[in-house]
CSV table of N, CA, C and O in Angstrom, one decimal:
chain,number,residue,atom,x,y,z
P,30,MET,N,-4.6,29.2,0.9
P,30,MET,CA,-3.9,28.8,2.2
P,30,MET,C,-2.4,29.1,1.7
P,30,MET,O,-1.9,28.5,0.9
P,31,ALA,N,-1.7,29.5,2.8
P,31,ALA,CA,-0.4,29.9,2.7
P,31,ALA,C,0.4,28.7,2.6
P,31,ALA,O,0.0,27.6,3.3
P,32,ALA,N,1.7,28.7,2.1
P,32,ALA,CA,2.5,27.5,2.0
P,32,ALA,C,3.1,26.8,3.3
P,32,ALA,O,2.9,25.8,3.5
P,33,SER,N,3.1,27.8,4.2
P,33,SER,CA,3.7,27.4,5.5
P,33,SER,C,2.6,26.7,6.2
P,33,SER,O,2.8,25.7,7.0
P,34,SER,N,1.3,27.3,6.2
P,34,SER,CA,0.2,26.5,6.8
P,34,SER,C,-0.1,25.3,6.1
P,34,SER,O,-0.4,24.3,6.8
P,35,ARG,N,-0.1,25.1,5.0
P,35,ARG,CA,-0.2,23.9,4.1
P,35,ARG,C,0.9,22.8,4.6
P,35,ARG,O,0.5,21.6,4.8
P,36,ALA,N,2.0,23.3,4.8
P,36,ALA,CA,3.0,22.4,5.2
P,36,ALA,C,2.7,21.7,6.5
P,36,ALA,O,3.0,20.7,6.9
P,37,GLN,N,2.3,22.7,7.4
P,37,GLN,CA,2.0,22.3,8.8
P,37,GLN,C,0.8,21.6,9.0
P,37,GLN,O,0.8,20.5,9.5
P,38,VAL,N,-0.2,21.6,7.9
P,38,VAL,CA,-1.2,20.7,8.0
P,38,VAL,C,-0.8,19.4,7.4
P,38,VAL,O,-1.3,18.4,8.2
P,39,LEU,N,-0.2,19.3,6.5
P,39,LEU,CA,0.4,18.0,6.2
P,39,LEU,C,1.3,17.3,7.2
P,39,LEU,O,1.2,16.1,7.2
P,40,ARG,N,2.1,18.1,7.8
P,40,ARG,CA,2.9,17.5,8.6
P,40,ARG,C,2.0,17.0,10.0
P,40,ARG,O,2.3,15.7,10.4
P,41,LEU,N,1.0,17.6,10.2
P,41,LEU,CA,0.1,17.2,11.3
P,41,LEU,C,-0.6,15.8,10.8
P,41,LEU,O,-0.8,15.0,11.6
P,42,TYR,N,-1.2,15.9,9.6
P,42,TYR,CA,-1.8,14.7,9.1
P,42,TYR,C,-1.0,13.5,9.1
P,42,TYR,O,-1.5,12.5,9.5
P,43,ARG,N,0.2,13.6,8.6
P,43,ARG,CA,1.2,12.5,8.5
P,43,ARG,C,1.4,12.0,10.0
P,43,ARG,O,1.5,10.8,10.3
P,44,ALA,N,1.5,13.1,11.0
P,44,ALA,CA,1.9,12.6,12.2
P,44,ALA,C,0.7,11.7,13.0
P,44,ALA,O,0.9,10.7,13.6
P,45,LEU,N,-0.6,12.2,12.7
P,45,LEU,CA,-1.8,11.6,13.2
P,45,LEU,C,-1.8,10.4,12.6
P,45,LEU,O,-2.0,9.2,13.3
P,46,LEU,N,-1.6,10.0,11.3
P,46,LEU,CA,-1.6,8.8,10.6
P,46,LEU,C,-0.6,7.9,11.2
P,46,LEU,O,-0.7,6.6,11.5
P,47,ARG,N,0.6,8.2,11.5
P,47,ARG,CA,1.7,7.5,11.9
P,47,ARG,C,1.5,7.0,13.4
P,47,ARG,O,1.6,6.0,13.8
P,48,GLU,N,1.0,8.0,14.3
P,48,GLU,CA,0.7,7.6,15.6
P,48,GLU,C,-0.5,6.8,15.8
P,48,GLU,O,-0.5,5.9,16.6
P,49,SER,N,-1.5,6.6,14.8
P,49,SER,CA,-2.7,5.8,14.8
P,49,SER,C,-2.4,4.5,14.5
P,49,SER,O,-2.9,3.5,14.7
P,50,GLN,N,-1.0,4.2,13.6
P,50,GLN,CA,-0.8,3.0,13.2
P,50,GLN,C,-0.1,2.2,14.4
P,50,GLN,O,0.2,1.1,14.2
P,51,ARG,N,0.1,2.8,15.5
P,51,ARG,CA,0.7,2.1,16.6
P,51,ARG,C,-0.2,1.5,17.6
P,51,ARG,O,0.0,0.9,18.5
P,52,PHE,N,-1.6,1.8,17.3
P,52,PHE,CA,-2.7,1.2,18.1
P,52,PHE,C,-2.6,-0.4,17.9
P,52,PHE,O,-2.3,-1.0,16.9
P,53,SER,N,-2.5,-1.2,19.0
P,53,SER,CA,-2.4,-2.8,18.9
P,53,SER,C,-3.5,-3.4,18.3
P,53,SER,O,-3.4,-4.3,17.6
P,54,GLY,N,-4.6,-2.9,18.8
P,54,GLY,CA,-5.9,-3.5,18.1
P,54,GLY,C,-6.3,-3.1,16.8
P,54,GLY,O,-6.2,-1.9,16.4
P,55,TYR,N,-6.5,-4.0,16.0
P,55,TYR,CA,-6.9,-3.8,14.7
P,55,TYR,C,-8.1,-2.8,14.5
P,55,TYR,O,-8.1,-1.7,13.7
P,56,ASN,N,-9.2,-2.9,15.1
P,56,ASN,CA,-10.3,-2.2,15.1
P,56,ASN,C,-10.0,-0.7,15.5
P,56,ASN,O,-10.6,0.2,14.9
P,57,TYR,N,-9.4,-0.6,16.6
P,57,TYR,CA,-9.0,0.9,16.9
P,57,TYR,C,-8.1,1.6,16.0
P,57,TYR,O,-8.3,2.9,15.7
P,58,ARG,N,-7.1,0.7,15.3
P,58,ARG,CA,-6.3,1.3,14.3
P,58,ARG,C,-7.1,1.7,13.0
P,58,ARG,O,-6.8,2.8,12.6
P,59,THR,N,-7.8,0.9,12.7
P,59,THR,CA,-8.7,1.2,11.3
P,59,THR,C,-9.6,2.3,11.6
P,59,THR,O,-9.8,3.2,10.7
P,60,TYR,N,-10.2,2.4,12.9
P,60,TYR,CA,-11.3,3.5,13.1
P,60,TYR,C,-10.3,4.9,13.0
P,60,TYR,O,-10.9,5.7,12.5
P,61,ALA,N,-9.2,4.8,13.7
P,61,ALA,CA,-8.5,6.1,13.9
P,61,ALA,C,-8.0,6.6,12.5
P,61,ALA,O,-8.3,7.8,12.2
P,62,VAL,N,-7.4,5.7,11.7
P,62,VAL,CA,-7.0,6.1,10.2
P,62,VAL,C,-8.3,6.6,9.5
P,62,VAL,O,-8.3,7.6,8.9
P,63,ARG,N,-9.5,5.9,9.6
P,63,ARG,CA,-10.6,6.2,8.8
P,63,ARG,C,-11.2,7.8,9.3
P,63,ARG,O,-11.5,8.5,8.3
P,64,ARG,N,-11.2,8.0,10.5
P,64,ARG,CA,-11.6,9.2,11.2
P,64,ARG,C,-10.8,10.3,10.7
P,64,ARG,O,-11.1,11.4,10.5
P,65,ILE,N,-9.4,10.0,10.8
P,65,ILE,CA,-8.4,11.0,10.6
P,65,ILE,C,-8.6,11.5,9.0
P,65,ILE,O,-8.7,12.7,8.6
P,66,ARG,N,-8.7,10.5,8.3
P,66,ARG,CA,-8.8,10.8,6.6
P,66,ARG,C,-10.1,11.5,6.4
P,66,ARG,O,-10.1,12.4,5.5
P,67,ASP,N,-11.2,11.0,6.9
P,67,ASP,CA,-12.5,11.7,6.7
P,67,ASP,C,-12.5,13.1,7.2
P,67,ASP,O,-13.0,14.0,6.5
P,68,ALA,N,-12.0,13.4,8.4
P,68,ALA,CA,-12.0,14.7,8.9
P,68,ALA,C,-11.1,15.6,8.0
P,68,ALA,O,-11.6,16.9,7.8
P,69,PHE,N,-10.0,15.2,7.5
P,69,PHE,CA,-9.2,16.2,6.6
P,69,PHE,C,-9.7,16.3,5.3
P,69,PHE,O,-9.7,17.4,4.8
P,70,ARG,N,-10.5,15.3,4.8
P,70,ARG,CA,-11.1,15.5,3.6
P,70,ARG,C,-12.4,16.3,3.6
P,70,ARG,O,-12.6,17.2,2.8
P,71,GLU,N,-13.1,16.1,4.8
P,71,GLU,CA,-14.1,17.0,5.0
P,71,GLU,C,-13.8,18.8,5.1
P,71,GLU,O,-14.5,19.5,4.6
P,72,ASN,N,-12.7,18.8,5.6
P,72,ASN,CA,-12.3,20.1,5.8
P,72,ASN,C,-11.2,20.7,4.8
P,72,ASN,O,-10.5,22.0,5.0
P,73,LYS,N,-11.2,20.2,3.8
P,73,LYS,CA,-10.0,20.5,2.8
P,73,LYS,C,-10.2,21.8,2.1
P,73,LYS,O,-9.3,22.4,1.6
P,74,ASN,N,-11.5,22.2,2.0
P,74,ASN,CA,-11.8,23.4,1.1
P,74,ASN,C,-12.0,24.6,2.0
P,74,ASN,O,-12.5,25.7,1.5
P,75,ILE,N,-11.7,24.6,3.3
P,75,ILE,CA,-11.7,25.7,4.2
P,75,ILE,C,-10.9,26.7,3.8
P,75,ILE,O,-9.6,26.4,3.7
P,76,GLU,N,-11.2,28.1,3.7
P,76,GLU,CA,-10.4,29.2,3.2
P,76,GLU,C,-10.1,30.1,4.6
P,76,GLU,O,-9.0,30.8,4.5
P,77,ASP,N,-10.8,30.0,5.4
P,77,ASP,CA,-10.9,31.0,6.6
P,77,ASP,C,-9.6,30.7,7.5
P,77,ASP,O,-9.6,29.4,8.0
P,78,SER,N,-8.8,31.5,7.6
P,78,SER,CA,-7.5,31.2,8.3
P,78,SER,C,-8.0,31.0,9.8
P,78,SER,O,-7.2,30.4,10.5
P,79,GLU,N,-8.9,31.7,10.4
P,79,GLU,CA,-9.1,31.4,11.8
P,79,GLU,C,-9.9,30.1,12.0
P,79,GLU,O,-9.4,29.4,13.0
P,80,LYS,N,-10.7,29.6,11.0
P,80,LYS,CA,-11.2,28.2,11.2
P,80,LYS,C,-10.2,27.2,10.9
P,80,LYS,O,-10.3,26.1,11.8
P,81,ILE,N,-9.0,27.5,10.1
P,81,ILE,CA,-8.0,26.5,9.9
P,81,ILE,C,-7.2,26.4,11.1
P,81,ILE,O,-6.8,25.5,11.6
P,82,GLU,N,-7.1,27.6,11.8
P,82,GLU,CA,-6.1,27.6,13.0
P,82,GLU,C,-6.9,26.9,14.1
P,82,GLU,O,-6.4,26.1,14.8
P,83,GLU,N,-8.1,27.0,14.3
P,83,GLU,CA,-9.0,26.4,15.2
P,83,GLU,C,-9.0,24.7,15.0
P,83,GLU,O,-8.8,23.9,15.8
P,84,LEU,N,-8.9,24.3,13.7
P,84,LEU,CA,-9.1,23.0,13.3
P,84,LEU,C,-7.7,22.4,13.6
P,84,LEU,O,-7.6,21.3,14.1
P,85,LEU,N,-6.5,23.3,13.5
P,85,LEU,CA,-5.2,22.7,13.6
P,85,LEU,C,-4.9,22.5,15.1
P,85,LEU,O,-4.4,21.5,15.5
P,86,ASN,N,-5.5,23.4,15.9
P,86,ASN,CA,-5.4,23.3,17.5
P,86,ASN,C,-6.1,22.0,17.9
P,86,ASN,O,-5.8,21.4,18.9
P,87,LYS,N,-7.4,21.8,17.4
P,87,LYS,CA,-8.0,20.5,17.6
P,87,LYS,C,-7.3,19.3,17.2
P,87,LYS,O,-7.3,18.3,18.1
P,88,ALA,N,-6.8,19.3,16.1
P,88,ALA,CA,-6.1,18.1,15.6
P,88,ALA,C,-4.8,17.9,16.5
P,88,ALA,O,-4.4,16.7,16.7
P,89,LYS,N,-4.2,18.9,16.9
P,89,LYS,CA,-2.9,18.8,17.8
P,89,LYS,C,-3.4,18.1,19.2
P,89,LYS,O,-2.6,17.2,19.7
P,90,ALA,N,-4.6,18.6,19.7
P,90,ALA,CA,-5.1,18.0,20.8
P,90,ALA,C,-5.3,16.5,20.7
P,90,ALA,O,-5.0,15.8,21.6
P,91,ASN,N,-6.1,16.1,19.5
P,91,ASN,CA,-6.2,14.8,19.2
P,91,ASN,C,-5.0,14.0,19.1
P,91,ASN,O,-5.0,12.7,19.6
P,92,LEU,N,-3.8,14.6,18.6
P,92,LEU,CA,-2.6,13.9,18.4
P,92,LEU,C,-2.2,13.4,19.8
P,92,LEU,O,-1.6,12.3,20.0
P,93,GLU,N,-2.2,14.5,20.7
P,93,GLU,CA,-1.7,14.1,22.2
P,93,GLU,C,-2.5,13.1,22.8
P,93,GLU,O,-2.1,12.2,23.5
P,94,VAL,N,-3.8,13.0,22.4
P,94,VAL,CA,-4.7,11.9,23.2
P,94,VAL,C,-4.3,10.6,22.4
P,94,VAL,O,-4.2,9.5,23.1
P,95,ILE,N,-4.1,10.5,21.1
P,95,ILE,CA,-3.6,9.3,20.5
P,95,ILE,C,-2.3,8.8,21.2
P,95,ILE,O,-2.0,7.7,21.5
P,96,ARG,N,-1.3,9.8,21.2
P,96,ARG,CA,0.0,9.4,21.9
P,96,ARG,C,-0.3,9.0,23.4
P,96,ARG,O,0.7,8.0,23.7
P,97,ARG,N,-1.0,9.4,24.1
P,97,ARG,CA,-1.3,8.9,25.4
P,97,ARG,C,-1.9,7.5,25.4
P,97,ARG,O,-1.4,6.8,26.2
P,98,GLN,N,-2.7,7.3,24.4
P,98,GLN,CA,-3.5,6.1,24.5
P,98,GLN,C,-2.7,4.9,23.9
P,98,GLN,O,-2.9,3.7,24.2
P,99,VAL,N,-1.6,5.2,23.0
P,99,VAL,CA,-0.9,4.3,22.4
P,99,VAL,C,0.2,3.9,23.4
P,99,VAL,O,0.6,2.9,23.8
């Protein structure tokens, strides 16, 4: 993975975790954090740049959903 895409992934990961901490309900908050961590761990070994780009777009969409719900 190129350094720039790695940095982009880490930035997105941190943003997702930061936004999910803003959920007022404990159960929503812990569920969101667990799902984010599990998804990133599950996909950490992906090498295909097209697949990485697809997952990044999906994560960005999920970040927008979290921002709307918080």
